[in-house]
CSV table of C-alpha atoms in Angstrom, one decimal:
chain,number,residue,atom,x,y,z
A,1,MET,CA,16.5,-2.3,-1.1
A,2,THR,CA,18.4,-1.4,-4.3
A,3,GLU,CA,17.0,1.1,-6.8
A,4,MET,CA,14.5,-0.5,-9.1
A,5,THR,CA,14.7,-0.1,-12.9
A,6,SER,CA,11.8,1.1,-14.9
A,7,LEU,CA,11.1,-2.5,-16.1
A,8,GLU,CA,11.1,-3.7,-12.5
A,9,ARG,CA,8.8,-0.9,-11.4
A,10,THR,CA,6.4,-1.7,-14.3
A,11,ALA,CA,6.3,-5.3,-13.3
A,12,LEU,CA,5.7,-4.3,-9.7
A,13,TYR,CA,2.8,-2.0,-10.6
A,14,LYS,CA,1.2,-4.6,-12.9
A,15,SER,CA,1.5,-7.2,-10.2
A,16,LEU,CA,0.0,-5.0,-7.5
A,17,GLY,CA,-2.7,-4.1,-10.0
A,18,ASN,CA,-3.8,-7.7,-10.3
A,19,PRO,CA,-7.0,-8.1,-8.3
A,20,LEU,CA,-6.1,-11.6,-7.0
A,21,ARG,CA,-2.6,-10.7,-6.0
A,22,ARG,CA,-4.0,-7.7,-4.1
A,23,ARG,CA,-6.4,-10.0,-2.3
A,24,ILE,CA,-3.6,-12.4,-1.5
A,25,LEU,CA,-1.5,-9.6,-0.1
A,26,ASP,CA,-4.4,-8.3,1.9
A,27,TYR,CA,-5.1,-11.7,3.4
A,28,LEU,CA,-1.5,-12.2,4.4
A,29,GLY,CA,-1.4,-8.7,5.8
A,30,ARG,CA,-4.4,-9.5,8.0
A,31,HIS,CA,-3.8,-13.1,8.9
A,32,GLY,CA,0.0,-13.3,8.9
A,33,GLU,CA,0.5,-16.5,6.9
A,34,ALA,CA,-1.2,-18.9,4.5
A,35,ASN,CA,-0.6,-21.6,2.0
A,36,SER,CA,-2.2,-22.0,-1.4
A,37,THR,CA,-5.0,-24.3,-0.1
A,38,VAL,CA,-6.0,-21.8,2.6
A,39,LEU,CA,-6.0,-18.9,0.1
A,40,ALA,CA,-8.0,-20.9,-2.4
A,41,ARG,CA,-10.7,-21.7,0.1
A,42,GLU,CA,-10.8,-18.2,1.5
A,43,LEU,CA,-10.6,-16.3,-1.8
A,44,GLY,CA,-12.8,-18.7,-3.9
A,45,GLU,CA,-10.0,-19.7,-6.3
A,46,SER,CA,-8.3,-23.0,-7.2
A,47,SER,CA,-5.1,-23.9,-5.3
A,48,GLY,CA,-3.2,-24.0,-8.6
A,49,THR,CA,-4.2,-20.4,-9.3
A,50,THR,CA,-3.2,-19.2,-5.8
A,51,SER,CA,0.0,-21.2,-5.9
A,52,TYR,CA,1.0,-19.5,-9.2
A,53,HIS,CA,0.3,-16.0,-7.9
A,54,LEU,CA,2.1,-16.8,-4.6
A,55,ARG,CA,5.2,-17.7,-6.6
A,56,LYS,CA,4.9,-14.5,-8.7
A,57,LEU,CA,4.6,-12.4,-5.5
A,58,ALA,CA,7.7,-14.1,-4.1
A,59,GLU,CA,9.7,-13.4,-7.2
A,60,GLN,CA,9.0,-9.7,-6.6
A,61,ARG,CA,10.1,-10.0,-2.9
A,62,LEU,CA,6.6,-9.0,-1.7
A,63,ILE,CA,6.2,-12.3,0.2
A,64,GLU,CA,8.5,-15.1,1.4
A,65,GLU,CA,8.2,-18.8,2.1
A,66,ILE,CA,8.1,-19.8,5.8
A,67,PRO,CA,10.7,-22.7,5.7
A,68,GLU,CA,9.9,-24.0,9.2
A,69,LYS,CA,6.2,-24.6,8.2
A,70,SER,CA,6.8,-25.7,4.6
A,71,GLY,CA,7.4,-29.3,3.7
A,72,GLY,CA,7.0,-31.4,0.5
A,73,ARG,CA,4.5,-29.7,-1.8
A,74,GLU,CA,2.9,-27.7,1.0
A,75,ARG,CA,4.5,-24.2,1.1
A,76,TRP,CA,3.5,-21.5,3.7
A,77,TRP,CA,3.9,-17.8,2.9
A,78,ARG,CA,4.1,-14.5,4.8
A,79,ALA,CA,4.2,-10.9,3.6
A,80,LEU,CA,7.4,-9.0,3.7
A,81,PRO,CA,7.7,-5.4,4.8
A,82,PHE,CA,7.4,-3.2,1.8
A,83,SER,CA,7.8,0.5,1.0
A,84,HIS,CA,8.0,2.1,-2.3
A,85,THR,CA,7.8,5.7,-3.6
A,86,THR,CA,6.7,6.1,-7.1
A,87,PRO,CA,9.2,8.3,-9.1
A,88,ASP,CA,8.5,11.5,-10.9
A,89,PRO,CA,6.0,10.6,-13.7
A,90,ALA,CA,8.1,12.6,-16.2
A,91,THR,CA,10.9,10.1,-15.7
A,92,MET,CA,8.7,7.0,-16.4
A,93,SER,CA,8.5,5.1,-19.7
A,94,PRO,CA,5.0,5.1,-21.2
A,95,GLU,CA,4.5,1.5,-20.2
A,96,GLU,CA,5.6,2.2,-16.6
A,97,TYR,CA,3.4,5.3,-16.4
A,98,ALA,CA,0.3,3.3,-17.7
A,99,ALA,CA,0.9,0.6,-15.1
A,100,ALA,CA,1.4,3.1,-12.3
A,101,GLU,CA,-1.7,5.0,-13.4
A,102,HIS,CA,-3.8,1.8,-13.4
A,103,LEU,CA,-2.6,0.9,-9.9
A,104,ALA,CA,-3.3,4.5,-8.7
A,105,LEU,CA,-6.9,4.3,-9.9
A,106,LEU,CA,-7.4,1.0,-8.0
A,107,LYS,CA,-5.9,2.5,-4.9
A,108,ILE,CA,-8.3,5.5,-5.1
A,109,GLU,CA,-11.2,3.2,-5.0
A,110,ILE,CA,-9.8,1.4,-2.0
A,111,ASP,CA,-8.9,4.7,-0.3
A,112,THR,CA,-12.4,6.1,-0.9
A,113,ARG,CA,-14.0,3.1,0.8
A,114,LEU,CA,-11.5,3.5,3.7
A,115,PHE,CA,-12.4,7.2,4.0
A,116,ARG,CA,-16.1,6.4,4.2
A,117,ARG,CA,-15.4,3.7,6.8
A,118,ALA,CA,-13.4,6.1,8.9
A,119,HIS,CA,-16.3,8.6,9.0
A,120,GLU,CA,-18.9,5.9,9.6
A,121,GLU,CA,-16.9,4.4,12.5
A,122,TYR,CA,-15.8,7.6,14.1
A,123,ARG,CA,-16.8,7.6,17.8
A,124,GLY,CA,-15.0,10.7,19.0
A,125,PRO,CA,-11.4,11.7,19.6
A,126,GLN,CA,-10.7,8.7,21.8
A,127,GLY,CA,-11.9,6.0,19.3
A,128,TRP,CA,-10.1,3.7,16.9
A,129,ALA,CA,-11.3,5.5,13.8
A,130,GLN,CA,-9.8,9.0,13.5
A,131,VAL,CA,-10.5,11.6,10.8
A,132,GLN,CA,-8.6,14.9,10.4
A,133,ARG,CA,-8.7,17.4,7.6
A,134,THR,CA,-6.9,20.7,7.6
A,135,GLY,CA,-5.3,23.3,5.4
A,136,THR,CA,-2.4,25.6,6.0
A,137,TRP,CA,0.3,27.6,4.3
A,138,MET,CA,3.6,25.9,3.7
A,139,THR,CA,6.6,26.4,1.5
A,140,LYS,CA,7.7,23.4,-0.6
A,141,GLU,CA,10.6,23.0,1.8
A,142,ASP,CA,8.2,23.0,4.8
A,143,LEU,CA,6.0,20.4,3.1
A,144,LEU,CA,9.0,18.1,2.3
A,145,ALA,CA,10.2,18.4,5.9
A,146,PHE,CA,6.7,17.6,7.2
A,147,VAL,CA,6.6,14.5,5.0
A,148,ARG,CA,9.9,13.3,6.4
A,149,ASP,CA,8.7,14.0,10.0
A,150,TYR,CA,5.4,12.1,9.2
A,151,GLN,CA,7.5,9.1,8.1
A,152,GLU,CA,9.5,9.3,11.3
A,153,LEU,CA,6.3,9.3,13.4
A,154,LEU,CA,5.1,6.2,11.5
A,155,ASP,CA,8.4,4.5,12.2
A,156,ARG,CA,8.3,5.5,15.9
A,157,TYR,CA,4.7,4.5,16.7
A,158,GLY,CA,4.1,1.7,14.2
A,159,HIS,CA,4.9,-2.0,14.9
A,160,SER,CA,5.7,-4.9,12.6
A,161,ASP,CA,3.3,-7.9,12.7
A,162,GLN,CA,5.9,-9.8,14.8
A,163,ASP,CA,6.5,-7.0,17.3
A,164,ALA,CA,3.0,-5.7,17.7
A,165,PRO,CA,2.1,-5.4,21.4
A,166,GLU,CA,-1.0,-6.9,23.1
A,167,GLY,CA,-4.1,-5.1,22.0
A,168,ALA,CA,-2.6,-3.7,18.8
A,169,ARG,CA,-4.8,-3.6,15.7
A,170,ARG,CA,-3.7,-3.1,12.1
A,171,VAL,CA,-4.5,0.5,11.3
A,172,ASN,CA,-4.7,1.9,7.8
A,173,LEU,CA,-3.3,5.4,7.4
A,174,ARG,CA,-3.3,7.6,4.3
A,175,PHE,CA,-1.5,10.9,3.8
A,176,TYR,CA,-2.2,13.3,0.9
A,177,ALA,CA,-0.9,16.8,0.5
A,178,ALA,CA,-1.8,18.9,-2.5
A,179,PRO,CA,-1.4,22.7,-2.9
A,180,ASP,CA,-4.4,24.8,-3.9
A,181,ALA,CA,-4.5,25.1,-7.7
A,182,VAL,CA,-3.0,28.1,-9.2
A,183,GLY,CA,-5.2,29.7,-11.9
A,184,GLU,CA,-4.1,31.2,-15.2
A,185,TRP,CA,-5.1,34.4,-17.1
A,186,ASN,CA,-3.7,34.9,-20.6
A,187,GLY,CA,-1.3,32.1,-20.0
A,188,GLU,CA,0.2,33.7,-16.9
A,189,PRO,CA,-0.1,32.1,-13.4
A,190,THR,CA,-2.3,34.0,-10.9
A,191,GLY,CA,-2.6,33.7,-7.1
A,192,PRO,CA,0.2,32.7,-4.7
C-alpha cells in the first residue's frame, strides 16, 4: 500500500469513526460477505443507506465487490485485509488530528468492552479467552524490537478468512505499551 497523504488519512479516520460504517465492517469481518439488503435487515437500516456506505468503504479500499456473486443491481461485498499505523501526532494537520482523536476515543470504548469480556470469559490458561498483564524494564530499542517481533508472531499464527483452518475462530487481540510516567520537580524530569 502506498503512503497515505494527510487528507487521505483524515478521510479514513472520519470513515472509520462513522458508527454505521464501523458496524458494516464488523458484520463483514464476522460473516465474510453481504449485500446492501442483508446489511439493511441485520443492522436496521434502509438498503439505500447501506448501499451508500458500502460504496464509500469501497472507495477507501476497505471492502471490495465480489464480482462472481454480483449481478445487475445486486452487489455483494467482502472486507479487504487492512493495516494502518497512525503517524506521529506532531506531524498531523489539526483536522487529521481531530479525526484520529475521535476515532481513538471510539476504539477505547470498544477495547474496554473487549477487556471486560476477556476477564468474564476467562476459563483458565487453556481457554479461548486469555488475559495477560505484565510490566518490565526495556530500552526504547528493546520496545521497538518487541513490537516488530509481536507483529511477526501475528503474521505467523494468524490466518486470513479464506485460509482459516477448521475450528479457527476470529480472535480479537490488543497490544498496548506505555512507559511509567516520569515526574517533574522544578521543571526537571525525575525518575528513570
